N, CA, C and O atoms as CSV, one atom per row, in Angstrom:
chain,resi,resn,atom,element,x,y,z
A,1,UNK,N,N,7.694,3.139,9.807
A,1,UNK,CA,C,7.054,4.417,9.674
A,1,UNK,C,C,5.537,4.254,9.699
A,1,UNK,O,O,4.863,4.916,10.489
A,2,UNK,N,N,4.945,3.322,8.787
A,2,UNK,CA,C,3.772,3.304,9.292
A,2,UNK,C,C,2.928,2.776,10.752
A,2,UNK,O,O,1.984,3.272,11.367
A,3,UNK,N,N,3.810,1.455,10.985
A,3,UNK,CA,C,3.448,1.507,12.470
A,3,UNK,C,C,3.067,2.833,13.008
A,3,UNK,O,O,1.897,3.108,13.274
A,4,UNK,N,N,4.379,3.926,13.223
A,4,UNK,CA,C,4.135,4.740,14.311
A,4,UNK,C,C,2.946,5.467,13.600
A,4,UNK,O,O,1.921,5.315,14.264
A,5,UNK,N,N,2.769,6.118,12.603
A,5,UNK,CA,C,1.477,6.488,11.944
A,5,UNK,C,C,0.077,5.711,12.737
A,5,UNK,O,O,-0.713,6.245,13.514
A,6,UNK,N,N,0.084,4.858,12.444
A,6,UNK,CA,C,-1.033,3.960,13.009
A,6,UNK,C,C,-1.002,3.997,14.614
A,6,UNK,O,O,-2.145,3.972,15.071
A,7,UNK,N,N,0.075,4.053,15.656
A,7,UNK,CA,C,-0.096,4.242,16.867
A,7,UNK,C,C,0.172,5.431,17.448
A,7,UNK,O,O,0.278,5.591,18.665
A,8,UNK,N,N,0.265,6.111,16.786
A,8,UNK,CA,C,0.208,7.405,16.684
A,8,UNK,C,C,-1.453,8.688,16.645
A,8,UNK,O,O,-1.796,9.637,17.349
A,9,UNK,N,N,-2.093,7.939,15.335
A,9,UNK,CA,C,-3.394,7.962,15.004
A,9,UNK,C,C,-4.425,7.927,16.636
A,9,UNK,O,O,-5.018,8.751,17.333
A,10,UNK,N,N,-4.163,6.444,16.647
A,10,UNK,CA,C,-4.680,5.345,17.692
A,10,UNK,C,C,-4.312,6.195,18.915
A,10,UNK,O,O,-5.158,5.968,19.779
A,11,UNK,N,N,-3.730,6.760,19.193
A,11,UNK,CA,C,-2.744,7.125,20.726
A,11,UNK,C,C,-4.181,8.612,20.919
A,11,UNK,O,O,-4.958,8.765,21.861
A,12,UNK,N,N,-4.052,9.427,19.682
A,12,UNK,CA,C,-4.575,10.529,19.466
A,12,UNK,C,C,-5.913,10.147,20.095
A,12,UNK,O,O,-6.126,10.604,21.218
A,13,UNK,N,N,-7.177,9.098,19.332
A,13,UNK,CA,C,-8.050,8.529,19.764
A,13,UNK,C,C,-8.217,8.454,21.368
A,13,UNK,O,O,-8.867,9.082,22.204
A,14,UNK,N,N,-7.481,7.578,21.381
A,14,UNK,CA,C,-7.398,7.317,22.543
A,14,UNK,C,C,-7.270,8.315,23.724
A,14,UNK,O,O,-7.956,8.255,24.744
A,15,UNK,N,N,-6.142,9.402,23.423
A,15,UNK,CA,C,-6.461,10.310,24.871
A,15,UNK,C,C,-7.386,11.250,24.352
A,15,UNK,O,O,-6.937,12.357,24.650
A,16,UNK,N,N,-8.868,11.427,23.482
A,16,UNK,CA,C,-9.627,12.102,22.993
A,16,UNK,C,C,-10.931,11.057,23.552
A,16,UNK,O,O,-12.066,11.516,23.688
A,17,UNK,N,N,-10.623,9.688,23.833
A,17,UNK,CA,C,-11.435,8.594,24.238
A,17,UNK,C,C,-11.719,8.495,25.664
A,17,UNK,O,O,-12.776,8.930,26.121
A,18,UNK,N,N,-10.796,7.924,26.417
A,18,UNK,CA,C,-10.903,8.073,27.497
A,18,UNK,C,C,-11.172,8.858,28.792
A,18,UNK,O,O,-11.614,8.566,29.903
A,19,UNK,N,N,-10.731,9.955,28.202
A,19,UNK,CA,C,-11.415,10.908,29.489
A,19,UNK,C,C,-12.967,11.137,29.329
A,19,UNK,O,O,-13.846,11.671,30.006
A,20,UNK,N,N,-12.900,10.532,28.205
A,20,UNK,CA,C,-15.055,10.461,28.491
A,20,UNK,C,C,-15.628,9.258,28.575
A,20,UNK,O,O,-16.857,9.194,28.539
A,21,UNK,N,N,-14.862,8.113,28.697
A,21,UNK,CA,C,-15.347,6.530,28.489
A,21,UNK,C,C,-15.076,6.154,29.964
A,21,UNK,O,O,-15.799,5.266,30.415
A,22,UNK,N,N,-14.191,6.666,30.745
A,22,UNK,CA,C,-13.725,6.192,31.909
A,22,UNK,C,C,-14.706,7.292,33.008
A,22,UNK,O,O,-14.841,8.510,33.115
A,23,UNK,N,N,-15.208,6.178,33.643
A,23,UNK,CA,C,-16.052,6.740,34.820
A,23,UNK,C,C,-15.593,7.274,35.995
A,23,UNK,O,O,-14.851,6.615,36.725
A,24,UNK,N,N,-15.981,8.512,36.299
A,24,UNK,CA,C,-15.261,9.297,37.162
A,24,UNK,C,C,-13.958,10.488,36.964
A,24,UNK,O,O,-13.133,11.001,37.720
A,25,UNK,N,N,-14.251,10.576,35.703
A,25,UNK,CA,C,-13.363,11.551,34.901
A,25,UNK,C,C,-14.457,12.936,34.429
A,25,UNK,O,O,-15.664,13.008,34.196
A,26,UNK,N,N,-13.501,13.775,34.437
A,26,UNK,CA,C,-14.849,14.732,33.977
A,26,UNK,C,C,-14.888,14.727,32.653
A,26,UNK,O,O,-13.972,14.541,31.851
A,27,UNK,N,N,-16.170,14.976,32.454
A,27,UNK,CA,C,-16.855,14.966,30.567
A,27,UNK,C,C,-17.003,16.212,30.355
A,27,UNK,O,O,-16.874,17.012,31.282
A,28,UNK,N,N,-17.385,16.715,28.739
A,28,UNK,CA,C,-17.494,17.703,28.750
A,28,UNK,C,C,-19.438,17.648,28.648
A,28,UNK,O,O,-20.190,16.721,28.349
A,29,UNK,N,N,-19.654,18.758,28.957
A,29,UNK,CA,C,-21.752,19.057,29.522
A,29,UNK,C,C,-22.201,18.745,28.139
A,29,UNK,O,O,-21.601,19.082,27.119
A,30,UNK,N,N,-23.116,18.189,28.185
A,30,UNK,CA,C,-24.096,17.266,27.486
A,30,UNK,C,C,-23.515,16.219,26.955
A,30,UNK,O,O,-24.420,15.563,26.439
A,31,UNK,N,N,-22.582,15.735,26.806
A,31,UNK,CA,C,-22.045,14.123,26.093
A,31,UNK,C,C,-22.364,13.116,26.972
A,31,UNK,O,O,-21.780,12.769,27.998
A,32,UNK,N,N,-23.580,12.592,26.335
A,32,UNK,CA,C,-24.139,10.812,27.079
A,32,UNK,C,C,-23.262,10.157,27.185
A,32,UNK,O,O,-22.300,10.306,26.432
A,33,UNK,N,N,-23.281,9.010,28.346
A,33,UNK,CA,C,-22.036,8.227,28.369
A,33,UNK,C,C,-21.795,7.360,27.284
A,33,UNK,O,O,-20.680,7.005,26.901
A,34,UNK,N,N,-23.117,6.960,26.697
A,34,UNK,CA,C,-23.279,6.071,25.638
A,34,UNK,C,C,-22.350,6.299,24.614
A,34,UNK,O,O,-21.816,5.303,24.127
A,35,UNK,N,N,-22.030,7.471,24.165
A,35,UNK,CA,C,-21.479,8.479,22.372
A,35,UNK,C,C,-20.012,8.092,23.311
A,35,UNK,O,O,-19.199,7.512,22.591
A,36,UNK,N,N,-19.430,8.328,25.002
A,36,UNK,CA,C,-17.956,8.539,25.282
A,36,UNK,C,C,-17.820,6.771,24.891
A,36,UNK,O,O,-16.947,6.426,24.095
A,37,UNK,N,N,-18.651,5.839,25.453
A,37,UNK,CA,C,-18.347,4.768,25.061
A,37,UNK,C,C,-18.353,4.257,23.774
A,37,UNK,O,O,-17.289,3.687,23.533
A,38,UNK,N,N,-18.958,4.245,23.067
A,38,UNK,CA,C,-18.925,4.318,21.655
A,38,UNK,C,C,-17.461,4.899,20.590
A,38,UNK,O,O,-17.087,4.612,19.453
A,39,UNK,N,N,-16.894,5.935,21.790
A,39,UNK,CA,C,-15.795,6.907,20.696
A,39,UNK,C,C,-14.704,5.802,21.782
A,39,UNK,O,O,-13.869,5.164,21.141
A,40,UNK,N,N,-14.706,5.702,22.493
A,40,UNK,CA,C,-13.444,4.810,22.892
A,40,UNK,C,C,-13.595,3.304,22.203
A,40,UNK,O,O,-12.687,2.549,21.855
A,41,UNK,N,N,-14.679,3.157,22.139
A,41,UNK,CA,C,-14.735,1.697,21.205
A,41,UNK,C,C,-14.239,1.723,19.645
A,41,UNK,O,O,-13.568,0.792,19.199
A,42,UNK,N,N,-14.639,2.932,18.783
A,42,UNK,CA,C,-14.096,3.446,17.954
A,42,UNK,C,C,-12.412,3.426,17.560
A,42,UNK,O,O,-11.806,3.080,16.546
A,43,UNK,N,N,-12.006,3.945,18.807
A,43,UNK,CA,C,-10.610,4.109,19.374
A,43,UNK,C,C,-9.766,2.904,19.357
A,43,UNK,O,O,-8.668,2.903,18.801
A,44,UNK,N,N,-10.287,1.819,19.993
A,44,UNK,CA,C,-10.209,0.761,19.726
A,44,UNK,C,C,-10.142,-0.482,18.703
A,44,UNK,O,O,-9.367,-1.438,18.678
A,45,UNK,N,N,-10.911,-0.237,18.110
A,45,UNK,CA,C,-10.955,-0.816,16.753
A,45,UNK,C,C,-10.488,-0.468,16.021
A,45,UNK,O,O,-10.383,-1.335,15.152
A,46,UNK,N,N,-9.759,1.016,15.582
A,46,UNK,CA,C,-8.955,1.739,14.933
A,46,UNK,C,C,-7.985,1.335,15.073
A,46,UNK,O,O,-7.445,1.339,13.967
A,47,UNK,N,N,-6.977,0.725,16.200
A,47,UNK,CA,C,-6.079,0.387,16.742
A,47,UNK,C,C,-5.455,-1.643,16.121
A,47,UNK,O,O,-4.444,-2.212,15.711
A,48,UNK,N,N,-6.664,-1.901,16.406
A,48,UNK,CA,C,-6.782,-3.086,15.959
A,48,UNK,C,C,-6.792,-3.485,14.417
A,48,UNK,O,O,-6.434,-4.507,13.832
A,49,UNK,N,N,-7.203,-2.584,14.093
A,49,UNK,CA,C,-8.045,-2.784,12.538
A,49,UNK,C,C,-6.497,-2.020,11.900
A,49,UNK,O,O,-6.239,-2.523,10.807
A,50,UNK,N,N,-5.693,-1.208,12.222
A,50,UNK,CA,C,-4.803,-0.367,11.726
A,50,UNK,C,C,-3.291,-1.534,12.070
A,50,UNK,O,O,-2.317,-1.587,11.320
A,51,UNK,N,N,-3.460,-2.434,13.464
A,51,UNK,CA,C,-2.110,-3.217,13.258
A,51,UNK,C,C,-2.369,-4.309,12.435
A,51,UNK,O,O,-1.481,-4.728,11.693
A,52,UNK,N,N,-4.141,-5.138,12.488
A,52,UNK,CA,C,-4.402,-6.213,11.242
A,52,UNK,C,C,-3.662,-5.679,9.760
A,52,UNK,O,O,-3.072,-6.555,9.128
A,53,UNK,N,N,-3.673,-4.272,9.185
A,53,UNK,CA,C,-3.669,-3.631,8.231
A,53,UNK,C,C,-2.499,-3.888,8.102
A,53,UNK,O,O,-2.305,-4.646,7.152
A,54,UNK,N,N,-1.281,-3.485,8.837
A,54,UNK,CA,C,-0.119,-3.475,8.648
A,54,UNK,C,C,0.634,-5.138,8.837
A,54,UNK,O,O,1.585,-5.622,8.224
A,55,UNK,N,N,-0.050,-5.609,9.708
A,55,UNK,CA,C,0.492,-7.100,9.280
A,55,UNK,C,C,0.475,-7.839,7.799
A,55,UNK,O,O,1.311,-8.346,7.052
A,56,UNK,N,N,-1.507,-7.525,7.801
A,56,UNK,CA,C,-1.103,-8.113,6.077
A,56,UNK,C,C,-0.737,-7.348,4.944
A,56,UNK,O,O,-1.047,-7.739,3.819
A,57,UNK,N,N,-0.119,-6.314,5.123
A,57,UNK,CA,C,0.424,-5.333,4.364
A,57,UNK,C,C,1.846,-6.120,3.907
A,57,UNK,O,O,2.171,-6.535,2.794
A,58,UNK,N,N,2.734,-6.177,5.488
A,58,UNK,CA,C,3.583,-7.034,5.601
A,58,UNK,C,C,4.326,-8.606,4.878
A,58,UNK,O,O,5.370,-9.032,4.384
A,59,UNK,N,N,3.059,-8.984,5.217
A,59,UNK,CA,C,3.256,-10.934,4.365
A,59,UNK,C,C,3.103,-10.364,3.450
A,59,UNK,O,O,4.161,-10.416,2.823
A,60,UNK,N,N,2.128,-9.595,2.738
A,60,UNK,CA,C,2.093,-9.333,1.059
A,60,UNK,C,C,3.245,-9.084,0.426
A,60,UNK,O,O,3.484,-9.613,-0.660
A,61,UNK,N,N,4.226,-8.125,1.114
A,61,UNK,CA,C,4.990,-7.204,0.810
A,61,UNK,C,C,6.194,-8.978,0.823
A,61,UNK,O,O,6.264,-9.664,-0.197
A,62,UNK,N,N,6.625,-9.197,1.555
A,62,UNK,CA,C,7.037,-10.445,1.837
A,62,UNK,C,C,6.947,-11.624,1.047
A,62,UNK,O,O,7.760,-12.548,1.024
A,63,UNK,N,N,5.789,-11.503,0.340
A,63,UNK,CA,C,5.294,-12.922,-0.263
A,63,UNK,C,C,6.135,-12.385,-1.924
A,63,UNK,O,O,6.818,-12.986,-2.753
A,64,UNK,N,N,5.704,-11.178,-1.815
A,64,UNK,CA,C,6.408,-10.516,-3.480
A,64,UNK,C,C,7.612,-10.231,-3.573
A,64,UNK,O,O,8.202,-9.987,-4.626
A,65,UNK,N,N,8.164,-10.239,-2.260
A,65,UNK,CA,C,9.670,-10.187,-2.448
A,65,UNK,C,C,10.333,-11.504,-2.592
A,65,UNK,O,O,11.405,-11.384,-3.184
A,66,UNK,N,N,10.099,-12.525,-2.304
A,66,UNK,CA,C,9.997,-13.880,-2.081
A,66,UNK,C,C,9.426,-14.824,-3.419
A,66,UNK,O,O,9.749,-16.001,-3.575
A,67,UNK,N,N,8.407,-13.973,-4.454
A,67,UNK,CA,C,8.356,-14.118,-5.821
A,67,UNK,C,C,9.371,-13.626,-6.807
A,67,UNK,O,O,9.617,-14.169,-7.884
A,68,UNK,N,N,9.895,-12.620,-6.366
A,68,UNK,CA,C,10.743,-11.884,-7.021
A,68,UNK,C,C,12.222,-12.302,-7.600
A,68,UNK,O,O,12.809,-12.319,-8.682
A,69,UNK,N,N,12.501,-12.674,-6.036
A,69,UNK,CA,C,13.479,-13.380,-5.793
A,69,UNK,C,C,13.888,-14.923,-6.438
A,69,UNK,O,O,14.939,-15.379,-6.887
A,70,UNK,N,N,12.528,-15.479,-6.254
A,70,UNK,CA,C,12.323,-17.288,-7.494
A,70,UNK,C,C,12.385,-16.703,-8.148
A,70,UNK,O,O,13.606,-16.558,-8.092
A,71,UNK,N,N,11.869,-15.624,-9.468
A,71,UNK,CA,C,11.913,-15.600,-10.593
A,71,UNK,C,C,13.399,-14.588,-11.046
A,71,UNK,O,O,13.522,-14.410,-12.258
A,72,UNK,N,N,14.308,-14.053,-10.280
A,72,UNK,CA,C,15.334,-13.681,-10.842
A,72,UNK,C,C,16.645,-14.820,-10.650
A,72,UNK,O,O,17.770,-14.663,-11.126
A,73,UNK,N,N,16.223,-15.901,-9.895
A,73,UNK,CA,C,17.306,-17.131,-9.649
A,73,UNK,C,C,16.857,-17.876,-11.172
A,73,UNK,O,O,17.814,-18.576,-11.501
A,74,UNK,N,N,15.878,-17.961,-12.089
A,74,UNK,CA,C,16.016,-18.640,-13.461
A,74,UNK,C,C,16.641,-17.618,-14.353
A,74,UNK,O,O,16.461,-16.402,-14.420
A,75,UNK,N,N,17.577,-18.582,-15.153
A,75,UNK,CA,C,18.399,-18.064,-16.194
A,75,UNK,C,C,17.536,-17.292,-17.275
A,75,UNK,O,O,16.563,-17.766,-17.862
A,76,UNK,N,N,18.141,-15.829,-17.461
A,76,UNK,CA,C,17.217,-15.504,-18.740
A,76,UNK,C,C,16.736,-15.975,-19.949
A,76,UNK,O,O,17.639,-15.956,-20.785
A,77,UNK,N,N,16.161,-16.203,-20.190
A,77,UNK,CA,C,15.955,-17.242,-22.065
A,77,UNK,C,C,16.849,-16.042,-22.904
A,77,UNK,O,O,17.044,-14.837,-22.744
A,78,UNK,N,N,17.325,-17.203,-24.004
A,78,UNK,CA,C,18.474,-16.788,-24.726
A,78,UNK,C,C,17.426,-15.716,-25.835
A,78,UNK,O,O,16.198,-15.704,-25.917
A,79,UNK,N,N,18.382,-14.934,-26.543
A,79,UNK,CA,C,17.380,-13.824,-27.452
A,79,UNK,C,C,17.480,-14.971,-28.935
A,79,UNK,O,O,18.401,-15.726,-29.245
A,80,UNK,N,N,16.425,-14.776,-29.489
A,80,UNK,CA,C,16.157,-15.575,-30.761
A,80,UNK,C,C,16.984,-14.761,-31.579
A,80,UNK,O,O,17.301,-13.574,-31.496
A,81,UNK,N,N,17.299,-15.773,-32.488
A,81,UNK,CA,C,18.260,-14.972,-33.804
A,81,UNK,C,C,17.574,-14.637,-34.596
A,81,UNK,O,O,16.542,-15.228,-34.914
A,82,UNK,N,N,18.212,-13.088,-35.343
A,82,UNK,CA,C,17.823,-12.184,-36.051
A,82,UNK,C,C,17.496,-13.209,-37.822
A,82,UNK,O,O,18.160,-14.054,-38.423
A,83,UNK,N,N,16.354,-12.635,-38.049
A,83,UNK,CA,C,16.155,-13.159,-39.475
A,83,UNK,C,C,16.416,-12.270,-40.476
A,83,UNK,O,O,16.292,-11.089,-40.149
A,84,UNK,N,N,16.706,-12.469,-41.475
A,84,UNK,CA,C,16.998,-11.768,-42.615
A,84,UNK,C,C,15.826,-12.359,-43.760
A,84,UNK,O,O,15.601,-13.569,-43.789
A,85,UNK,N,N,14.986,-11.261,-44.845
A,85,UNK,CA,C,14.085,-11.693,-45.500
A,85,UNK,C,C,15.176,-11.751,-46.710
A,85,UNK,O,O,16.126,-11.050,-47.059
A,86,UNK,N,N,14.634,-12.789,-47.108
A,86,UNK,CA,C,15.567,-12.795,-48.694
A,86,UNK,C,C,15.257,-11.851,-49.748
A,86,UNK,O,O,14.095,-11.525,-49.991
A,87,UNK,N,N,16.288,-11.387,-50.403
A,87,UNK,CA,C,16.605,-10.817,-51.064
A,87,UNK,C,C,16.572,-9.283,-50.644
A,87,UNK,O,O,16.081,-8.471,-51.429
A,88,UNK,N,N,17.140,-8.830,-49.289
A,88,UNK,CA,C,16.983,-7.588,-49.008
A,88,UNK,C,C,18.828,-7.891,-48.202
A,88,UNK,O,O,19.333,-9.010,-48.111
A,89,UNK,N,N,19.505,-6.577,-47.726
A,89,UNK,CA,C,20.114,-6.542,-47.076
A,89,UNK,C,C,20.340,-5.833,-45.889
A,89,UNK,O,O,20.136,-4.619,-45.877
A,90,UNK,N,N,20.735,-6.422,-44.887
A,90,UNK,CA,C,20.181,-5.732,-43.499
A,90,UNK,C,C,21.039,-4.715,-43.729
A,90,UNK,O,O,21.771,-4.710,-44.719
A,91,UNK,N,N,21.029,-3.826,-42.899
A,91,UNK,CA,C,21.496,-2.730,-42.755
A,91,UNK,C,C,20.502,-1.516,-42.290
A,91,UNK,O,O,19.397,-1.583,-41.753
A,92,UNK,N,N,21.591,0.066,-42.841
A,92,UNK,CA,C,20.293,1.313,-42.459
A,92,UNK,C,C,19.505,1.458,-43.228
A,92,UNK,O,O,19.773,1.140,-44.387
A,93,UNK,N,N,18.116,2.036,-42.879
A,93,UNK,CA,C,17.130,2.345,-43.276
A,93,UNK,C,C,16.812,3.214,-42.770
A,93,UNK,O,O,17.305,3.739,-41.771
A,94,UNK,N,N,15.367,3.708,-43.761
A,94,UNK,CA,C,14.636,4.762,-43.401
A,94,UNK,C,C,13.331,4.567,-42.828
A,94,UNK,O,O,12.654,3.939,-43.642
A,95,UNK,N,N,12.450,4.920,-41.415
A,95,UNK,CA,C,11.247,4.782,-41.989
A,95,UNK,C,C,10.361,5.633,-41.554
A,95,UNK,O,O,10.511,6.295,-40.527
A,96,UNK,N,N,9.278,5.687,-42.370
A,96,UNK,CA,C,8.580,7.188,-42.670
A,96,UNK,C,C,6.913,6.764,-41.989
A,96,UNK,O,O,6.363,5.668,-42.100
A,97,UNK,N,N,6.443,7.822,-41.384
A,97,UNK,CA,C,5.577,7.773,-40.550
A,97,UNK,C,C,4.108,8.829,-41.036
A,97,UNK,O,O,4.013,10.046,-40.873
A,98,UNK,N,N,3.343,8.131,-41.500
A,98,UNK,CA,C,2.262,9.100,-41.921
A,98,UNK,C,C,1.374,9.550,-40.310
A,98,UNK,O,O,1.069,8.735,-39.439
A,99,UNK,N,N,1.090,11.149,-40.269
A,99,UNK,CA,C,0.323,11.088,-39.187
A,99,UNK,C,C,-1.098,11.572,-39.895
A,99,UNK,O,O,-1.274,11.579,-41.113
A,100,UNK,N,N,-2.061,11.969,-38.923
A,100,UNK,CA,C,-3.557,12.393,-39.212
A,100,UNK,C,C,-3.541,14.071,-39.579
A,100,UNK,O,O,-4.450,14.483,-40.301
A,101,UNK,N,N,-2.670,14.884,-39.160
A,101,UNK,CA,C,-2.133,16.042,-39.025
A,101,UNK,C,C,-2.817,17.208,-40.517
A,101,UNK,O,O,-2.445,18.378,-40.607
């Protein structure tokens, strides 16, 4: 899904790019060629900079699933046993909560 987002984006650029970057296409009146080249270069780097994005999006996503995975293959540590204070007996209780109120 994000791929197509990103070449999707990029695609948009692009036919908003080229008919003013490519010579012999008509422009619209007053846009220097300089600003059509510039917005297709734009176009470009958007493209580039948006699949770099999603690659290392990727290994990250990859690297933590791959952590995840080592740390649920070790056995859980056992639960420590319950202490009892002397001279009390476990059981129910009450307990009471002062607020600021």
């Amino acid at each position: 899904m994000r791929l197509l987002v990103v070449v999707g984006l990029t695609l948009t650029l692009l036919l908003g790019a080229v008919p003013l970057a490519v010579p012999g296409t008509p422009r619209l009146p007053g846009v220097p060629p300089a600003v059509s080249a510039a917005l297709f270069v734009v176009a470009a780097v958007a493209l580039v900079g948006g699949l770099l994005l999603l690659a290392h999006g990727r290994r990250l996503r990859r690297r933590a699933e791959a952590s995840a995975d080592a740390a649920d293959a070790s056995p859980p540590p056992a639960p420590a046993p319950a202490t009892v204070v002397p001279g009390t007996t476990p059981g129910r209780g009450y307990v009471t909560v002062r607020t600021r109120w």
